[in-house]
mmCIF file of C-alpha atoms and ligand atoms in Angstrom:
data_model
loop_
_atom_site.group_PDB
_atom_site.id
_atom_site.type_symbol
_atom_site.label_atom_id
_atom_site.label_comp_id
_atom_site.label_asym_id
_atom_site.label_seq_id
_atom_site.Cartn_x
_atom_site.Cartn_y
_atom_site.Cartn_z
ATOM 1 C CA UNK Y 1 6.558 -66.410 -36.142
ATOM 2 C CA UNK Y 2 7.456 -63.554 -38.755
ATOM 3 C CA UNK Y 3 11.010 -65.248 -39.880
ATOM 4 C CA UNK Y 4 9.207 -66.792 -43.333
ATOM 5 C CA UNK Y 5 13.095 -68.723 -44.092
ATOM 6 C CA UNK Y 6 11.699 -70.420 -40.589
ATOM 7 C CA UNK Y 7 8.357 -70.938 -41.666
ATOM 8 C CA UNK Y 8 9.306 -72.598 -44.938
ATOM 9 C CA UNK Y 9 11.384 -74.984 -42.978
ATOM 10 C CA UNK Y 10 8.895 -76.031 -40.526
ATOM 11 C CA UNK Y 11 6.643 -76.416 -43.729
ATOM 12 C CA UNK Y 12 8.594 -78.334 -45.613
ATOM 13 C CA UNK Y 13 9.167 -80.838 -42.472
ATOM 14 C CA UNK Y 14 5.718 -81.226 -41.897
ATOM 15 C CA UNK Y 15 5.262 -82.563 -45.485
ATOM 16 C CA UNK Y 16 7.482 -85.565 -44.887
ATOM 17 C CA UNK Y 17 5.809 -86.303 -41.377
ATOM 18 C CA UNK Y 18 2.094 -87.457 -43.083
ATOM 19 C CA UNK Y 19 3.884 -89.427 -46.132
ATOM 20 C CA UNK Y 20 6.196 -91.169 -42.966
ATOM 21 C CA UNK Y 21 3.418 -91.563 -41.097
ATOM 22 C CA UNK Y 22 1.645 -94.123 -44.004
ATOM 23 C CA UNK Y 23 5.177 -95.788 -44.615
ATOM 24 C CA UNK Y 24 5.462 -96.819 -40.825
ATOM 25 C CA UNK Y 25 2.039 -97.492 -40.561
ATOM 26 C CA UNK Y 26 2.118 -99.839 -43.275
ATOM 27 C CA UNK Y 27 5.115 -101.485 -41.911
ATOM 28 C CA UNK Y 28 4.092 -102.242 -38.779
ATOM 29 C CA UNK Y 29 0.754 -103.615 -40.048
ATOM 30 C CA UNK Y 30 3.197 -106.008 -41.758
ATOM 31 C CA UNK Y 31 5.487 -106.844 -39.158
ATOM 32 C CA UNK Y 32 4.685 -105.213 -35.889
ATOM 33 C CA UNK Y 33 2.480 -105.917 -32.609
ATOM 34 C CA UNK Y 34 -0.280 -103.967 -33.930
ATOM 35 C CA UNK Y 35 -1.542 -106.342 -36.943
ATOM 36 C CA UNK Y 36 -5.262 -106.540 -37.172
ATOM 37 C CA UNK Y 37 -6.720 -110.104 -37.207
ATOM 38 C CA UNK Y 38 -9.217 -110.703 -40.198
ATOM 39 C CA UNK Y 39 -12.794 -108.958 -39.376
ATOM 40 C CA UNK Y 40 -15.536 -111.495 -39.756
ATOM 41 C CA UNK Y 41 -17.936 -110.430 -42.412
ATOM 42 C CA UNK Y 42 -20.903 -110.215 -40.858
ATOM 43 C CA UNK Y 43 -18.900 -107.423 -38.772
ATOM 44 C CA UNK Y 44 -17.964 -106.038 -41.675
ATOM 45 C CA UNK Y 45 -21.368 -105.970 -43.325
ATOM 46 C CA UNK Y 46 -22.845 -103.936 -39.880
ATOM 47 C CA UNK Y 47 -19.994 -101.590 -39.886
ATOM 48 C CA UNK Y 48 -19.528 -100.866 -43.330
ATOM 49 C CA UNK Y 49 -23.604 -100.778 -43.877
ATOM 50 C CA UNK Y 50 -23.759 -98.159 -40.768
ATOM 51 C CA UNK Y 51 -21.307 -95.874 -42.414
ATOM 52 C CA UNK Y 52 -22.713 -95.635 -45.678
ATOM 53 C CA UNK Y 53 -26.453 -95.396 -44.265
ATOM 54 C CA UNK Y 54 -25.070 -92.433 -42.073
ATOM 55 C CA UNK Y 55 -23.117 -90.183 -44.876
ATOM 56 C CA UNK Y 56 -26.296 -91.116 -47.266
ATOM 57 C CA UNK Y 57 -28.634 -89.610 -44.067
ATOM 58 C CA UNK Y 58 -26.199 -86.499 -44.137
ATOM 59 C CA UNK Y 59 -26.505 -85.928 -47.904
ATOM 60 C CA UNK Y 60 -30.474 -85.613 -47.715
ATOM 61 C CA UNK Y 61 -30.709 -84.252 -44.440
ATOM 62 C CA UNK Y 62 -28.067 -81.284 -45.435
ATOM 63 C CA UNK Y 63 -29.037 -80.953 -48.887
ATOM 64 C CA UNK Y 64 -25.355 -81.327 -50.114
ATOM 65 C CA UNK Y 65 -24.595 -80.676 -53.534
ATOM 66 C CA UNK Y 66 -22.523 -81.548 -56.432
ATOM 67 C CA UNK Y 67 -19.930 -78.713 -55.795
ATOM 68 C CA UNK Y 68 -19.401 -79.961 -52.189
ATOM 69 C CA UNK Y 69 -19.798 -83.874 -53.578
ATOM 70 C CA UNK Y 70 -17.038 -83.325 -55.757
ATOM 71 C CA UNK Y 71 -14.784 -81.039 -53.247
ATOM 72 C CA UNK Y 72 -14.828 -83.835 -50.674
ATOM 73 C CA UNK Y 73 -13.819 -86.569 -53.537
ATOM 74 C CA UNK Y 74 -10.963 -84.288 -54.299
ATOM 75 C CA UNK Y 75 -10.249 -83.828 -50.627
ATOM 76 C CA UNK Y 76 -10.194 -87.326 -50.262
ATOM 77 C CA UNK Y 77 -7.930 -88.066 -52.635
ATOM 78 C CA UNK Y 78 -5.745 -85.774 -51.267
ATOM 79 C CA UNK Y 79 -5.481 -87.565 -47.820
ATOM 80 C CA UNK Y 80 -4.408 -90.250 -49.533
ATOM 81 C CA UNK Y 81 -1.887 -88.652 -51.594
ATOM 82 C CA UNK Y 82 -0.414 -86.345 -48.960
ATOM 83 C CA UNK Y 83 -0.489 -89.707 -46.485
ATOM 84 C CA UNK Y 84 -2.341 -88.220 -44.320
ATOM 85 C CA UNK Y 85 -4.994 -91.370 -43.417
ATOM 86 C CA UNK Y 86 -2.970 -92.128 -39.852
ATOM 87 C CA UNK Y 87 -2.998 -88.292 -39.004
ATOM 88 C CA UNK Y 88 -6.746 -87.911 -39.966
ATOM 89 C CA UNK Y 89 -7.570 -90.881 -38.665
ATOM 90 C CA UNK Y 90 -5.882 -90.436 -35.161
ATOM 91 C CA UNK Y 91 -7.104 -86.725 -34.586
ATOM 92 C CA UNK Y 92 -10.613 -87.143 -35.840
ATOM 93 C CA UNK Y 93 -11.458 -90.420 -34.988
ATOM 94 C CA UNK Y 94 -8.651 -92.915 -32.538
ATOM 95 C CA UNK Y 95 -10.119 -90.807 -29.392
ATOM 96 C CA UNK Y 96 -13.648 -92.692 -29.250
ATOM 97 C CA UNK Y 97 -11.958 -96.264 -30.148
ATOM 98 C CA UNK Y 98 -10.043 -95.692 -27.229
ATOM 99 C CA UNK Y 99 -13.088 -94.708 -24.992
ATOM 100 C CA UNK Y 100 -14.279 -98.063 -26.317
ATOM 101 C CA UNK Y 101 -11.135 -100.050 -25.437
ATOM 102 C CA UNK Y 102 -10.146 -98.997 -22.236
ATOM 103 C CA UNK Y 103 -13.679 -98.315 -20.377
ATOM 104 C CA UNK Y 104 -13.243 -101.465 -18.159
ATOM 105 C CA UNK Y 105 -9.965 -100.275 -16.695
ATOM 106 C CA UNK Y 106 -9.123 -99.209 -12.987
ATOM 107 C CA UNK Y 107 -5.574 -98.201 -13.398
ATOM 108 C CA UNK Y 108 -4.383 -94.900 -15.127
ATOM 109 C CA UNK Y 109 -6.404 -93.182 -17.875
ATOM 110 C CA UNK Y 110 -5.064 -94.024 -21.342
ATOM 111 C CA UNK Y 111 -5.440 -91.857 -23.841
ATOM 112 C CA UNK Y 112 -4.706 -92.167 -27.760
ATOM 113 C CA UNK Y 113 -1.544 -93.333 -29.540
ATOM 114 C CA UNK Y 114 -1.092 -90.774 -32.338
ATOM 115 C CA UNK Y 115 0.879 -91.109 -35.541
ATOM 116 C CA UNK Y 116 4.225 -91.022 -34.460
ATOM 117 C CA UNK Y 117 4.831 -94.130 -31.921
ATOM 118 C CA UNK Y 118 7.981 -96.261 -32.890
ATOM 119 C CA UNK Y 119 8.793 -99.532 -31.508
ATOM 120 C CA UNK Y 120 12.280 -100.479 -29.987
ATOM 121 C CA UNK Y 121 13.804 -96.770 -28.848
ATOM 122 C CA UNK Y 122 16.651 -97.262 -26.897
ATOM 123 C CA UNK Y 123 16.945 -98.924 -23.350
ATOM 124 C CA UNK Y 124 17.992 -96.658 -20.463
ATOM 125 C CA UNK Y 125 18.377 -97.273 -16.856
ATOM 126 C CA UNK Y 126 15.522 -96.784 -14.343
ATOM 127 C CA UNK Y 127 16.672 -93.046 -13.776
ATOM 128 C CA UNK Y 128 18.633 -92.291 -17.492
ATOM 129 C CA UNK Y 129 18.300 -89.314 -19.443
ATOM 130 C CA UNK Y 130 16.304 -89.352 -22.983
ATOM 131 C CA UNK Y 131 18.376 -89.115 -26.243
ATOM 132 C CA UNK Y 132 18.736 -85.961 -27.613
ATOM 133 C CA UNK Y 133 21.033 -83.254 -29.408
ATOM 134 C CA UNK Y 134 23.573 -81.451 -27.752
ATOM 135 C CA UNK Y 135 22.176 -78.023 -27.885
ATOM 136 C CA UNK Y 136 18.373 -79.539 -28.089
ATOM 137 C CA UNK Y 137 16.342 -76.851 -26.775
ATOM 138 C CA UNK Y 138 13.614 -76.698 -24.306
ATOM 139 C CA UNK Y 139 13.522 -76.569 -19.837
ATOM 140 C CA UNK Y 140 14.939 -79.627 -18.238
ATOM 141 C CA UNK Y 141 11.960 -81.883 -17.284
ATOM 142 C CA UNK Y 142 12.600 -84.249 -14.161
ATOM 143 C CA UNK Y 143 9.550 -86.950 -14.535
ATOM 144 C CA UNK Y 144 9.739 -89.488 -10.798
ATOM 145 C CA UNK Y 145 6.901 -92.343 -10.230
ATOM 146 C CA UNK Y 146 6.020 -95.527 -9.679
ATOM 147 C CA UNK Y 147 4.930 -98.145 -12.115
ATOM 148 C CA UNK Y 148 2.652 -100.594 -9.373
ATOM 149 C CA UNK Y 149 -0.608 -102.470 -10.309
ATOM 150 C CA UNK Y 150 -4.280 -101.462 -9.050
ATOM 151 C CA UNK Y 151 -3.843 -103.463 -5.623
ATOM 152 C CA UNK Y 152 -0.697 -101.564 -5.236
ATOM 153 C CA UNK Y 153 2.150 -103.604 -6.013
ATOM 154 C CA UNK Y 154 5.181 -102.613 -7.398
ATOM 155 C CA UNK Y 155 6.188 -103.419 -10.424
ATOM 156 C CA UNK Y 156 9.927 -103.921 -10.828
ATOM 157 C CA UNK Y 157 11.269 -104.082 -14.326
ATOM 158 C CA UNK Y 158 7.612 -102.614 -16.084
ATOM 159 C CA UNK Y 159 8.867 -100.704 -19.345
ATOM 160 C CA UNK Y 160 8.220 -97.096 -19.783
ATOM 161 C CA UNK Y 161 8.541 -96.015 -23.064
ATOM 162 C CA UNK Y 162 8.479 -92.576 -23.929
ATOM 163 C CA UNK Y 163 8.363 -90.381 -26.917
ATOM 164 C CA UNK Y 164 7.803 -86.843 -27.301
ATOM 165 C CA UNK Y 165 8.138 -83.935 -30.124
ATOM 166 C CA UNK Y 166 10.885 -81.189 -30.276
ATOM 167 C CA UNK Y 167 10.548 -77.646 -29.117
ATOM 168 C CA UNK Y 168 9.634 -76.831 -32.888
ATOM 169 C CA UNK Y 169 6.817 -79.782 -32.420
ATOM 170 C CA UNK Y 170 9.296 -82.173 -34.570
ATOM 171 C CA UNK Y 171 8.737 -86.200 -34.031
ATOM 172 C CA UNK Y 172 12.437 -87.784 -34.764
ATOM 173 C CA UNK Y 173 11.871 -90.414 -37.271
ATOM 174 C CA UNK Y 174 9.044 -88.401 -39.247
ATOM 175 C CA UNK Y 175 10.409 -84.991 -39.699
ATOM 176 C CA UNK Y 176 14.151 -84.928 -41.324
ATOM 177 C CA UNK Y 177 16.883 -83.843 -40.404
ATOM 178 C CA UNK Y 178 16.551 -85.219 -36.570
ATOM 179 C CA UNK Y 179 18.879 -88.054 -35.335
ATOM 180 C CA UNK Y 180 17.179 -91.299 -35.230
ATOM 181 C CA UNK Y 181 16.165 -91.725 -31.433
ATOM 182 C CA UNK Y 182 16.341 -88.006 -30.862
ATOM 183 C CA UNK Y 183 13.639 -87.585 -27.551
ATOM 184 C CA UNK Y 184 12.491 -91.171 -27.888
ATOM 185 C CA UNK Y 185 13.586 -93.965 -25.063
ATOM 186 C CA UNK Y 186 12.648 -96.974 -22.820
ATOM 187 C CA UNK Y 187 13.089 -97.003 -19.105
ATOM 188 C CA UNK Y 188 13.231 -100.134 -16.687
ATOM 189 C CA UNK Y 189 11.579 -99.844 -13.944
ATOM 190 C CA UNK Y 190 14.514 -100.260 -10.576
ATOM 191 C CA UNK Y 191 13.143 -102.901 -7.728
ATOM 192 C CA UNK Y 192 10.694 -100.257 -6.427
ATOM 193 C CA UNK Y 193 8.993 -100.120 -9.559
ATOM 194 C CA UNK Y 194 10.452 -96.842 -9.501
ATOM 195 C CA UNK Y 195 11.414 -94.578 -12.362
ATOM 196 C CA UNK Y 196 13.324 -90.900 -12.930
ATOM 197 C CA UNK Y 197 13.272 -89.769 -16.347
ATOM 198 C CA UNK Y 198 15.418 -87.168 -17.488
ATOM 199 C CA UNK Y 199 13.710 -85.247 -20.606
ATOM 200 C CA UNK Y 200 12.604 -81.524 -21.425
ATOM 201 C CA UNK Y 201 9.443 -79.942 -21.196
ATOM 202 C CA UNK Y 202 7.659 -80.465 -24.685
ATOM 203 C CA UNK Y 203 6.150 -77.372 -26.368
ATOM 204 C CA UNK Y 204 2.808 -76.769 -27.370
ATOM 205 C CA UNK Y 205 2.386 -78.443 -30.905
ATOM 206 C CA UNK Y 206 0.430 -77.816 -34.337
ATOM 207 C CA UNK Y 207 -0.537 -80.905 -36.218
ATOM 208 C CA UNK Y 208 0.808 -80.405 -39.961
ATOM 209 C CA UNK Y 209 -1.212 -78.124 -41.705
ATOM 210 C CA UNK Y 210 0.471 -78.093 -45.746
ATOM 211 C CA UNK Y 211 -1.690 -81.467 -46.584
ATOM 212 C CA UNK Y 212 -5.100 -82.258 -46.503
ATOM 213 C CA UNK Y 213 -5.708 -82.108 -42.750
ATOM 214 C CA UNK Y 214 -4.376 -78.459 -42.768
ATOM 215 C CA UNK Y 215 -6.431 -77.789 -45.894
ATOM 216 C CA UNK Y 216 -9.476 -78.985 -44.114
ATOM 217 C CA UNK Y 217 -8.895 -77.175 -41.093
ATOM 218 C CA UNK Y 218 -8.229 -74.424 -42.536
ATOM 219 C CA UNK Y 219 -11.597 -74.557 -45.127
ATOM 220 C CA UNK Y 220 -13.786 -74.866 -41.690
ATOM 221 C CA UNK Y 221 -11.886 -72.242 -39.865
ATOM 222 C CA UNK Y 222 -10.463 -74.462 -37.377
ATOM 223 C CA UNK Y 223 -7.261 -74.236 -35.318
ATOM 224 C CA UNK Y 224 -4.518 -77.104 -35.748
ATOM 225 C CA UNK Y 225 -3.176 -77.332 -31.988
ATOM 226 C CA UNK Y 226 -2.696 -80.105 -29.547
ATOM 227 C CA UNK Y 227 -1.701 -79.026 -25.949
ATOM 228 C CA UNK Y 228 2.083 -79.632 -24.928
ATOM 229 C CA UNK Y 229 1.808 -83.626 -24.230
ATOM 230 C CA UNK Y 230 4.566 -86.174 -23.511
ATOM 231 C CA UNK Y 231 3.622 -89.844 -24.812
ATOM 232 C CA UNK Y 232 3.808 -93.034 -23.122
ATOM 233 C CA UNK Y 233 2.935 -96.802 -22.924
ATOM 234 C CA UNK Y 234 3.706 -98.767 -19.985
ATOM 235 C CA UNK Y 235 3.921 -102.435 -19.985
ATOM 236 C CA UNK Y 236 4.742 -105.289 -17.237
ATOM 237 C CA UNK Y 237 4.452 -108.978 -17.893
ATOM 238 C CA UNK Y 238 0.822 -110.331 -16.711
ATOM 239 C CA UNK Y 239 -0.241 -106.373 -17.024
ATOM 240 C CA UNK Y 240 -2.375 -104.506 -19.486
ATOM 241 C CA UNK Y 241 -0.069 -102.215 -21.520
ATOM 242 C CA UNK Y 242 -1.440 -98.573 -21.327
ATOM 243 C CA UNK Y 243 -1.029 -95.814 -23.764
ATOM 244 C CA UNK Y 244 -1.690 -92.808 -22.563
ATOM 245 C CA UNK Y 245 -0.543 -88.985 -23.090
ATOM 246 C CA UNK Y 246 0.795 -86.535 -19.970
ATOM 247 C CA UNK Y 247 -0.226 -82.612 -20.542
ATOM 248 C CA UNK Y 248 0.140 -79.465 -18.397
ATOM 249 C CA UNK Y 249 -1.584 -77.404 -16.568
ATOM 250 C CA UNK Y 250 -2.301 -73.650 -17.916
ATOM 251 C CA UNK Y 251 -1.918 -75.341 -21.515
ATOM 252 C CA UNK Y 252 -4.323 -73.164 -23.563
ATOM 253 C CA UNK Y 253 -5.264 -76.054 -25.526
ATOM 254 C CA UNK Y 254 -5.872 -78.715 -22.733
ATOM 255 C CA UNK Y 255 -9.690 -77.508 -23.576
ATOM 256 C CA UNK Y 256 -9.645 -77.677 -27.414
ATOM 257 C CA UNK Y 257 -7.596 -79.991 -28.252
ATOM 258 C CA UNK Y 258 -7.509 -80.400 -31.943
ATOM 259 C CA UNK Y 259 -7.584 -84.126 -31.278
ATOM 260 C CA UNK Y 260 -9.774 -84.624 -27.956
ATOM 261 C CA UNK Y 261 -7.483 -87.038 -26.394
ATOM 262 C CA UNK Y 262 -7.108 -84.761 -22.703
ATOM 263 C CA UNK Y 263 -8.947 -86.181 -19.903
ATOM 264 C CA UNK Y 264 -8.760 -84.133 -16.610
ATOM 265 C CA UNK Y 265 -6.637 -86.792 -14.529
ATOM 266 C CA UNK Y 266 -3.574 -87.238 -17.263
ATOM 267 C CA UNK Y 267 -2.862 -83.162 -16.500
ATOM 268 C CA UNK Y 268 0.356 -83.024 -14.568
ATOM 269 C CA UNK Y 269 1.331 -80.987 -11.973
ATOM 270 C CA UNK Y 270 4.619 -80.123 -11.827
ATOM 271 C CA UNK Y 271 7.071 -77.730 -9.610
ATOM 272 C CA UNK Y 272 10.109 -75.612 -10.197
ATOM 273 C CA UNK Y 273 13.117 -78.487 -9.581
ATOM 274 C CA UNK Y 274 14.933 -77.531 -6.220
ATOM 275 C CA UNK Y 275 17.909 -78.662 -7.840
ATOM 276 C CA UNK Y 276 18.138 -76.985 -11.224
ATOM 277 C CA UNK Y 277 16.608 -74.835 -13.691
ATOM 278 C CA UNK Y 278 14.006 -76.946 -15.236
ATOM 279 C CA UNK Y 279 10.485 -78.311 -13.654
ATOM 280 C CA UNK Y 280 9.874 -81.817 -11.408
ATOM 281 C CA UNK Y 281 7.309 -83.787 -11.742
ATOM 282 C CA UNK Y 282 5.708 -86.848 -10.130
ATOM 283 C CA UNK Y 283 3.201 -89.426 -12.083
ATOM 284 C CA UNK Y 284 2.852 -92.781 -10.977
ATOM 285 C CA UNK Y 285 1.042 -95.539 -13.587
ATOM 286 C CA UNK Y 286 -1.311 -97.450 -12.294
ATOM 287 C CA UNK Y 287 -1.862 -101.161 -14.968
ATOM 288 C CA UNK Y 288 -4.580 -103.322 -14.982
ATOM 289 C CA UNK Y 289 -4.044 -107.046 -14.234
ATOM 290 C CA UNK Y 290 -4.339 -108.816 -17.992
ATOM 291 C CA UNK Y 291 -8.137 -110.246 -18.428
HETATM 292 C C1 LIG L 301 0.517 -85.764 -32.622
HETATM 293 O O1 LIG L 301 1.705 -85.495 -32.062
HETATM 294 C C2 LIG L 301 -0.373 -86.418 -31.881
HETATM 295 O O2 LIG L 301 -0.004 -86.766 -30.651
HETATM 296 C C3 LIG L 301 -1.622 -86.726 -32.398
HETATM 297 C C4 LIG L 301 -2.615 -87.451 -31.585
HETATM 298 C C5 LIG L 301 -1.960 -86.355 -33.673
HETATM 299 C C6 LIG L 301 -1.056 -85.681 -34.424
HETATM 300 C C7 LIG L 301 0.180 -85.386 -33.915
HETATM 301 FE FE1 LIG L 302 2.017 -86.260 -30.239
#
């Protein structure tokens, strides 16, 4: 991109996505379905004792000195300030505590959540189209399957929710300037435990990189991209709810993902829509019977 009035807008909107990021976070540690419990202390003690023992082994073992001490205190800091725990922490980190979570599973791979779920985006129909601008840009994406459970039963009335970023790699809600639901919705499953989503073909998408997480990247000569991925998490009554990410095939980044959250069977494969312009595709999720 060589238009720099574009790049300073992109830059600017990727500022308020880490600080929104924390605020929503926050709230929905609050309020919301993902509250932690209280950790027991013993717990606490192993964890907390591990971590420490392990960045102490790194010190000696690495030889790090006071330059480096104090340029990761000040790059701490800076996480913090910037509000850029959730993205840090979700990139670096959310991919193995998933590994953990879900290994017992038989139904569709999940994968992580990332920093920019929201609860509550609108209902739609079983076959409705996503909410989005008038002129949104990007290829109409035609997404068909079936929501059924490991023995194969359909699952009438299972939720799909869906969220997904802009063809500039904007999350409604986190950048400005987007309308509130813009490319965010929740689909009901018809008696089939069918479902037809009308959306558009996400781009390929760079995490923010004006805050801390870009300034690290950048320091270690990293790259900042995720593949092109389309978010979900499924849910039926008596099911495990999944969350799990959809990519595409050819993506560049489907092997370096900045945030290691593909796995080989959540790569779609879809084919130019008979009907239209845009691309078909055909996914079916598979949940888990609650434990
Ligand atoms: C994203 O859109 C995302 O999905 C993850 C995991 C991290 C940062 C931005
Ligand atoms: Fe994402």
């Amino acid at each position: 991109m060589s238009d720099t009035s574009f790049d300073a807008e992109v830059t600017a909107k990727a500022a308020e996505s880490g600080a929104n990021a924390s605020a929503r976070f926050r709230e929905r540690m609050a309020t919301g379905s993902a509250r932690p419990g209280v950790v027991d202390t013993m717990r606490v003690d192993h964890l907390a004792s591990k971590v420490i023992r392990a960045l102490n082994d790194i010190v000696i073992e690495d030889r790090v000195s006071y330059e480096e001490y104090n340029a990761l205190k000040a790059w701490l800091i800076k996480v913090g300030e910037d509000g850029e725990w959730p993205l840090f922490l979700d990139v670096w980190l959310e991919h193995s505590v998933e590994t953990v979570a879900n290994a017992h599973r038989e139904g569709s791979k999940g994968t992580i959540e990332g920093p920019y779920y929201i609860e509550d985006a609108p209902d739609l129909p079983w076959n409705g189209t996503i909410p989005m601008r008038d002129d949104e840009p990007g290829t109409p994406l035609v997404f068909t399957g079936q929501a059924r459970a490991v023995d194969g039963t359909p699952l009438p009335g299972a939720k799909i929710e869906l969220w997904h970023a802009d063809d500039l790699g904007f999350y409604s809600q986190f950048a400005p300037g987007l309308p509130e639901w813009n490319l965010r919705g929740t689909w009901t499953a018809n008696e089939d435990g069918r479902y037809e989503i009308h959306t558009l073909r996400p781009a390929a998408y760079q995490i923010p990189i004006d805050g801390a997480c870009g300034q690290l990247i950048a320091a270690a000569g990293w790259h900042a991209w995720r593949p092109a991925h389309l978010h979900f998490k499924v849910s039926a009554p008596g099911y495990q709810l999944i969350t799990t990410q959809l990519y595409f095939p050819g993506d560049p980044h489907n092997d370096d993902d900045i945030a290691s959250a593909v796995k080989p069977e959540l790569i779609l494969d879809p084919k130019p829509d008979p009907a239209g312009e845009g691309v078909v595709v055909d996914y079916d999720f598979v949940l888990d019977l609650e434990s």
